[in-house]
Short mmCIF file of C-alpha atoms in Angstrom, two decimals:
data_model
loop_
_atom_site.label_atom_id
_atom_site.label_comp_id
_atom_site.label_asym_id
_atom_site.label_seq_id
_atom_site.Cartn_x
_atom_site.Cartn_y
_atom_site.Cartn_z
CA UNK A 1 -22.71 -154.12 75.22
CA UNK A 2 -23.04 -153.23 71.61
CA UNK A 3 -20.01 -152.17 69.89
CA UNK A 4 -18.91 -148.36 69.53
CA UNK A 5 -19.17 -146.68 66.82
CA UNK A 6 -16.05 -144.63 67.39
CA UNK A 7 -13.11 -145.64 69.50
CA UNK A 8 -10.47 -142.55 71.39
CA UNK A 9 -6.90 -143.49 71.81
CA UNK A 10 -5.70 -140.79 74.54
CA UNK A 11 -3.17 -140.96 77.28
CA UNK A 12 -4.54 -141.58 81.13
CA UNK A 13 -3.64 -138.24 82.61
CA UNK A 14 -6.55 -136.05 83.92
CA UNK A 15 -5.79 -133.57 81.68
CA UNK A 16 -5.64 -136.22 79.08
CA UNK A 17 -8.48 -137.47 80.00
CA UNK A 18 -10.31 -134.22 79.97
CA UNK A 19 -9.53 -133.57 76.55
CA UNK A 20 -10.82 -137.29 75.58
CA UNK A 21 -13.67 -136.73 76.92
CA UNK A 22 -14.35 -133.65 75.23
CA UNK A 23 -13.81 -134.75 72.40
CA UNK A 24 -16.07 -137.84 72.93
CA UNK A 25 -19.12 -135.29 73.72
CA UNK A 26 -18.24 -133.59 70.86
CA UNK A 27 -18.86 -136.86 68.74
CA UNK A 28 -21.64 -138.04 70.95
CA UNK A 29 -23.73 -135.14 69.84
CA UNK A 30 -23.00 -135.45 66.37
CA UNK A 31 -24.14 -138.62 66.37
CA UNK A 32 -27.15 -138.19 67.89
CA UNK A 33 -26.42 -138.59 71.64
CA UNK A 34 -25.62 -141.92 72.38
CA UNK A 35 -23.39 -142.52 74.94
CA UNK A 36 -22.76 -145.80 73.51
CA UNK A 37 -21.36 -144.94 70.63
CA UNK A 38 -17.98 -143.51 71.96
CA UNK A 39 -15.35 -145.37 74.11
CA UNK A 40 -12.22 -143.89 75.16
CA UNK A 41 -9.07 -146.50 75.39
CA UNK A 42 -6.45 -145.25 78.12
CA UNK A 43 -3.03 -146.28 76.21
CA UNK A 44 0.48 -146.00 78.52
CA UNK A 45 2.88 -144.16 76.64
CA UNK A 46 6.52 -144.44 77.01
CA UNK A 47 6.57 -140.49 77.84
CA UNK A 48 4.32 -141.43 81.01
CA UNK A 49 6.62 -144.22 81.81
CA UNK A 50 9.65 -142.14 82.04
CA UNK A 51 9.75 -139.73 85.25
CA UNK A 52 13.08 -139.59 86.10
CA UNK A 53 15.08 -137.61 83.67
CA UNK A 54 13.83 -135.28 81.28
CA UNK A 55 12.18 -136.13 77.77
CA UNK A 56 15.04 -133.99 75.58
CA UNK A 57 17.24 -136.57 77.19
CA UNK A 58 14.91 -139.73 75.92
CA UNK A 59 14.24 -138.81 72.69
CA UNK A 60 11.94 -136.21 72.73
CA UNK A 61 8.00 -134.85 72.83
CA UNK A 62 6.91 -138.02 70.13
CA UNK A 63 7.44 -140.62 73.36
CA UNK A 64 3.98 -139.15 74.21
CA UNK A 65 1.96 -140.45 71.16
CA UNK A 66 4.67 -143.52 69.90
CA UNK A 67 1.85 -146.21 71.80
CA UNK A 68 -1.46 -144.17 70.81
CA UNK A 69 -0.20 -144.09 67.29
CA UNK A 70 0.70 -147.56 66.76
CA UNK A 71 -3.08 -148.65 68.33
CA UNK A 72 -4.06 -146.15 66.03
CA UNK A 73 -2.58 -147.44 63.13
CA UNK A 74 -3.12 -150.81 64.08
CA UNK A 75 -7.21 -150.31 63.89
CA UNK A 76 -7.34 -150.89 67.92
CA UNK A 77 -8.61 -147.42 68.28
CA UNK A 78 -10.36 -144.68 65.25
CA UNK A 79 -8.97 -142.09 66.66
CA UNK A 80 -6.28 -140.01 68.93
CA UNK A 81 -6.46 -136.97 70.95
CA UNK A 82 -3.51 -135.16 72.14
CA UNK A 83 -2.56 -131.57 73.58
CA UNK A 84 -1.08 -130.45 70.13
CA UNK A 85 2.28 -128.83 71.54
CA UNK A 86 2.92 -132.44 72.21
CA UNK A 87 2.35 -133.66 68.27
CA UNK A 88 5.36 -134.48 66.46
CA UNK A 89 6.26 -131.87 63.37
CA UNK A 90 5.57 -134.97 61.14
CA UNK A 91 2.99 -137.23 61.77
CA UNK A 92 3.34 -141.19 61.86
CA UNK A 93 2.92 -142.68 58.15
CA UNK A 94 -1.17 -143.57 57.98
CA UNK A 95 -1.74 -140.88 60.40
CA UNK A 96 -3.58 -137.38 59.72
CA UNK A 97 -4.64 -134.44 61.88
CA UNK A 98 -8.33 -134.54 61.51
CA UNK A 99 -9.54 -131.95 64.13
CA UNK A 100 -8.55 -129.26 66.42
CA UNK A 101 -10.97 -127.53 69.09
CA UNK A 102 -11.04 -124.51 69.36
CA UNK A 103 -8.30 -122.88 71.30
CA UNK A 104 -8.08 -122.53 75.02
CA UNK A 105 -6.30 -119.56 76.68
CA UNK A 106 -2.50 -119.91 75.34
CA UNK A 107 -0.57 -117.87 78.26
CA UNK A 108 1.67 -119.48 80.87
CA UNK A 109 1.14 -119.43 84.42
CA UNK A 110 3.43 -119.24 87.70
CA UNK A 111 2.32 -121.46 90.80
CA UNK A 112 4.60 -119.33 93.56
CA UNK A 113 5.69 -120.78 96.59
CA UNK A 114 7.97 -118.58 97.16
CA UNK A 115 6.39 -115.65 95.95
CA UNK A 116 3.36 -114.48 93.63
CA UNK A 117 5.35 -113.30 90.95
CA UNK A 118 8.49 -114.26 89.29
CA UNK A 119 10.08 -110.92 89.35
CA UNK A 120 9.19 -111.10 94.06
CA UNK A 121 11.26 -114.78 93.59
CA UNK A 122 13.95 -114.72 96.13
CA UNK A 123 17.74 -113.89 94.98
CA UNK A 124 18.09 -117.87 93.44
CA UNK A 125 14.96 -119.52 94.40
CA UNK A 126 14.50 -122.95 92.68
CA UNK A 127 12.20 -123.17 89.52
CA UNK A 128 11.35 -126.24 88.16
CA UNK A 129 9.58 -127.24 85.01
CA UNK A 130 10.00 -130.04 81.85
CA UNK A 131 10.20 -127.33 79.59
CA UNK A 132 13.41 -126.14 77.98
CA UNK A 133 11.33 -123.08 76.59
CA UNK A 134 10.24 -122.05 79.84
CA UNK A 135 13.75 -122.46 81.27
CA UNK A 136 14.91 -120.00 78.74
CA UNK A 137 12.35 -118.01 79.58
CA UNK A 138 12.37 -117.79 83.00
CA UNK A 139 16.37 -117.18 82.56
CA UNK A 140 16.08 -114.53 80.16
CA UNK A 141 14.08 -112.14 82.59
CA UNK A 142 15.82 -113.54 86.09
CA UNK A 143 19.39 -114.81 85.12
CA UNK A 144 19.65 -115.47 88.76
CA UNK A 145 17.40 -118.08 89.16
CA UNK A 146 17.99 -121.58 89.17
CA UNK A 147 16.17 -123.91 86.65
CA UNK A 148 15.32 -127.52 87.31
CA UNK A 149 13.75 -130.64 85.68
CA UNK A 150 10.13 -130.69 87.29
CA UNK A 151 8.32 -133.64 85.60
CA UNK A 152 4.45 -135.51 86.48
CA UNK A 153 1.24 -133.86 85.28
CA UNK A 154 -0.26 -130.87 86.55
CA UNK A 155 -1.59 -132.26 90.26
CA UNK A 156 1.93 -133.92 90.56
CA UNK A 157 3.92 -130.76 90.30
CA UNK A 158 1.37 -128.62 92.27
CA UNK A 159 2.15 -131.80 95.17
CA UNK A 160 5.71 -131.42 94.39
CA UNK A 161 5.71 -127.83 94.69
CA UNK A 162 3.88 -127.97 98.17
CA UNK A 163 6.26 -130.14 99.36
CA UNK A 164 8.99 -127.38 99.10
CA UNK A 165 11.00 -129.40 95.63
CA UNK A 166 10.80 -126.11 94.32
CA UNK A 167 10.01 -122.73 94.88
CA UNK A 168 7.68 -121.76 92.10
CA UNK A 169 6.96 -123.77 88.52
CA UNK A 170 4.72 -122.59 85.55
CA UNK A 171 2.21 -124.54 83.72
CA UNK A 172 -0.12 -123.60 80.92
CA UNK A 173 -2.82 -122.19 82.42
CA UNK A 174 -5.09 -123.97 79.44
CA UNK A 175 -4.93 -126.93 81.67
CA UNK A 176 -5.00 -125.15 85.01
CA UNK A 177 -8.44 -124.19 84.08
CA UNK A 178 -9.68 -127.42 82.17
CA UNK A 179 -9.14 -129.35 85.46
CA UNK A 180 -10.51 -126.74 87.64
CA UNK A 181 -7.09 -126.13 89.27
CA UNK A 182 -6.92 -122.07 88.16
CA UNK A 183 -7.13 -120.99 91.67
CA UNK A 184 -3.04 -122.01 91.80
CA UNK A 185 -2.07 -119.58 89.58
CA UNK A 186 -0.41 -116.96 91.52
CA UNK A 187 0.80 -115.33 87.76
CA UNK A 188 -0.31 -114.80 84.48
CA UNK A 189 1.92 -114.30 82.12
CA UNK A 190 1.88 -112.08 79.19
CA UNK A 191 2.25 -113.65 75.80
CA UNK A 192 3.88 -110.41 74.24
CA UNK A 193 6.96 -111.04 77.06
CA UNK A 194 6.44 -115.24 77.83
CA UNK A 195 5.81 -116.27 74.09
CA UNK A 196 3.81 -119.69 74.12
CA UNK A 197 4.92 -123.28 73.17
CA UNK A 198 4.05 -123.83 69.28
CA UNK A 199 0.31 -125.37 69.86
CA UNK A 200 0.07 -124.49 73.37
CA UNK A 201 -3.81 -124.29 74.46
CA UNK A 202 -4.85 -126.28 71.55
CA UNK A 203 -6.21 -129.82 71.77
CA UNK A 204 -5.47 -132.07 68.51
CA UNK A 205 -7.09 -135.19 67.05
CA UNK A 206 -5.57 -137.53 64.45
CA UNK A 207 -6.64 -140.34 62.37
CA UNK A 208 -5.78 -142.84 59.80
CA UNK A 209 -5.43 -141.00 56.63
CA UNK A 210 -7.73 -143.23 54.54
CA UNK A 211 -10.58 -143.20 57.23
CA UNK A 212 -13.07 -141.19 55.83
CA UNK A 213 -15.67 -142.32 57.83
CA UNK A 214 -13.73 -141.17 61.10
CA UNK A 215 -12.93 -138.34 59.79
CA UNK A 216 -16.01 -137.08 58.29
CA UNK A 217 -17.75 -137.60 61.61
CA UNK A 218 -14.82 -135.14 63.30
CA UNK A 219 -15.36 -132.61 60.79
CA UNK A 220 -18.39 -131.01 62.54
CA UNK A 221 -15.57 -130.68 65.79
CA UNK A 222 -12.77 -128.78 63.72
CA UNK A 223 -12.44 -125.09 64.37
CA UNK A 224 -11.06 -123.13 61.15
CA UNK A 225 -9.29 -120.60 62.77
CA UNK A 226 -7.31 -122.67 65.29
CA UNK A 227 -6.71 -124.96 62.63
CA UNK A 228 -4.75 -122.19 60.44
CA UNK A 229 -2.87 -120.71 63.42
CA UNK A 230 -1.71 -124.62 64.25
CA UNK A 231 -0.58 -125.21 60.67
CA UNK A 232 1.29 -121.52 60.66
CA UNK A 233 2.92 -123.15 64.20
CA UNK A 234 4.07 -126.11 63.49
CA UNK A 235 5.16 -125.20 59.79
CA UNK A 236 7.96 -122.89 61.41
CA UNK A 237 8.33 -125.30 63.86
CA UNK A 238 9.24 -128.18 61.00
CA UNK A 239 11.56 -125.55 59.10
CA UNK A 240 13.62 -125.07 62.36
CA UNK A 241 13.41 -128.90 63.38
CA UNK A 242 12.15 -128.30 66.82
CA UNK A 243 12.13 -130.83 69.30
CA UNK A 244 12.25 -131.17 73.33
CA UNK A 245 15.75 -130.28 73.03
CA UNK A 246 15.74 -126.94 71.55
CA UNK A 247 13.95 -123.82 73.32
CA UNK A 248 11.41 -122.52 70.49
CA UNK A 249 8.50 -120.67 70.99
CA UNK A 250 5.67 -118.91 68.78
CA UNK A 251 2.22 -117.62 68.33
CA UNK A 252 -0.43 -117.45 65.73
CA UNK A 253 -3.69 -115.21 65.94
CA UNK A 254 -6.53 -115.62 63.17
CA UNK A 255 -8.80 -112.75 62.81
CA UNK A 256 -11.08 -112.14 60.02
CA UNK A 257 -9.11 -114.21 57.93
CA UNK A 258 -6.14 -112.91 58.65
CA UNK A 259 -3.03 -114.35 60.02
CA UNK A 260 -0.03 -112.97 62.42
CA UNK A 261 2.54 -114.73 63.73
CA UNK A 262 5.49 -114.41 65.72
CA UNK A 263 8.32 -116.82 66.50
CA UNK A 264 11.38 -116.95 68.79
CA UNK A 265 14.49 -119.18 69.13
CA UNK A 266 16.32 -119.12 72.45
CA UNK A 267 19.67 -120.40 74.06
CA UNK A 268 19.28 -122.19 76.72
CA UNK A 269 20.40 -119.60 79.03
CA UNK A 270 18.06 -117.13 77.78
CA UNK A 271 20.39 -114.42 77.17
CA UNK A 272 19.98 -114.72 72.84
CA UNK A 273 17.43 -114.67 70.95
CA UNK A 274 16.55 -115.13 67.58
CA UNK A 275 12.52 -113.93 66.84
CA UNK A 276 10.87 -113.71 63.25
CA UNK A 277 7.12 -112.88 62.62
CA UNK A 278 4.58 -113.38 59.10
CA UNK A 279 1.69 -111.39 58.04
CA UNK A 280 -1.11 -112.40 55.52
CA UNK A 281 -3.92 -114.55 54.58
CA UNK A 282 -5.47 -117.18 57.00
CA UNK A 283 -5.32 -119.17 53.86
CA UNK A 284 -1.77 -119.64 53.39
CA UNK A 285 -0.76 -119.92 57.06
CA UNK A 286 1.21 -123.08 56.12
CA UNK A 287 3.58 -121.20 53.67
CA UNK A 288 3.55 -118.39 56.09
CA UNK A 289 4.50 -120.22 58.95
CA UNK A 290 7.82 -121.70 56.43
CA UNK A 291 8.74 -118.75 55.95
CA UNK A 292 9.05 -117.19 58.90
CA UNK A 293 10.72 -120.81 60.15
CA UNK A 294 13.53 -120.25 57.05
CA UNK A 295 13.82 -116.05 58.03
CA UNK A 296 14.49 -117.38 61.63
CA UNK A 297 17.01 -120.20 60.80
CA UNK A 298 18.92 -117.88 58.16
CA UNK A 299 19.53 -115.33 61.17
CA UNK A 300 20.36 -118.04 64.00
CA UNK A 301 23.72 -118.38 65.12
CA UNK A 302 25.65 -121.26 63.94
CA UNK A 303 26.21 -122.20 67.92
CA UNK A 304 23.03 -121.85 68.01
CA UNK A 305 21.41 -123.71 65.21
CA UNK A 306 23.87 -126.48 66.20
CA UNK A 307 20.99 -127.10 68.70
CA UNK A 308 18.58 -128.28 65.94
CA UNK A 309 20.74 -130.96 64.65
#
């Protein structure tokens, strides 16, 4: 077997997997469409490893990229893909963001078992999901319900839900429809009301910073737009020092070169919220994304912004 030209570091997921191989067409193409020339490397990560308690509790989203990053680093692989609401605000030392696809559908979906919609959910039903800005969510529009730690990729937690764990739990419904699985969704949810993880719908590929090669070969893979609206996300996001333990959620559209954002900070109950939005050039969505990050932290409770450590 002659040696590839390119190597993908990726977790083993489907959904992972999916996005891997995506990217690998993507490259494939570019370099003249040999199959060869592209291998994807399934790496464990400590994130996939731990099912039994939830991530805030572990240390947080980077347990999904801590493996990929070190093979990365380490030359065992040229480069990483990864669902960008799961990339760390700062990147490992070495490490760049060399690529992001263009951008999927960003809204959240219900799977009912219960009921179709969240607002039909029994008086109390059980909800379960791994995110703490769902939770808030879901609280902040039914206080009555109860929220619970729901963790597994996507088939998992449709299983789980069948099984009766839970009576409804919400997914992105980017990766409902990337594996095919769409048909589950008994709810969309509207961005305006059920704001978005930071990144959500976006798939994200790294490499070592001094790799030129690598990542001259992903520029032809890089969407402009998605790549402004990322930086504007996870520039507020850095400001605010988000993690897996702090509900945070936020959008930015590109259009015509310009930028919009808007950004929310929740308790974990749902019942405050802090929101912020920016305005201007597509160009300076970094700076815009700050700002709106330092607006928002200025106005946040100290209880609050206690959360962020």
């Amino acid at each position: 077997m002659p040696t590839p030209l390119f190597r993908i570091g990726t977790r083993g997921s489907p959904l992972a997997l999916w996005q891997a191989n995506t990217v690998r067409d993507g490259l494939t193409a570019a370099l003249g469409g040999d199959p060869a020339a592209v291998e994807i490397v399934v790496i464990k990560t400590t994130g996939d490893a731990i099912q039994d308690r939830p991530l805030s509790e572990a240390g947080g989203k980077g347990l999904f990229v801590k493996e990929i990053d070190e093979a990365l680093i380490g030359g065992r692989v040229d480069l990483a893909v990864h669902s960008a609401k799961d990339l760390p605000t700062d990147l490992a030392p070495g490490t760049a963001l060399a690529a992001v696809l263009p951008r999927a559908d960003v809204r959240d979906a219900l799977i009912g078992g219960a009921a179709p919609t969240l607002d039909a959910l029994p008086q109390g039903a059980v909800v379960g999901t791994a995110s703490l800005r769902r939770g808030a969510l879901v609280r902040r529009r039914r206080p009555d319900l109860k929220v619970t730690s729901f963790r597994g990729n996507v088939q998992t937690r449709l299983d789980k839900l069948a099984r009766g764990e839970v009576q409804a739990t919400l997914l992105a419904l980017a990766g409902l429809t990337r594996l095919g699985l769409e048909r589950h969704a008994t709810e969309i949810l509207p961005e305006d009301e059920f704001l978005p993880a930071l990144g959500q719908g976006a798939v994200a590929v790294t490499a070592r910073s001094g790799d030129d090669r690598t990542r001259a070969a992903l520029a032809a893979l890089d969407c402009a737009d998605t790549a402004s609206a990322l930086a504007c996300e996870r520039a507020f996001l850095k400001v605010l020092d988000g993690s897996c333990r702090t509900p945070i959620a936020g959008l930015a559209r590109v259009t015509g070169g310009a930028l919009a954002f808007r950004g929310l900070v929740l308790s974990e109950d749902g019942a405050r919220t802090v929101e912020g939005e920016a305005r201007g050039l597509a160009a300076d969505a970094e700076a815009l994304g700050a700002e709106a990050g330092r607006d928002v932290k200025a106005r946040t409770p100290p209880d609050l912004l206690a959360a962020f450590g």
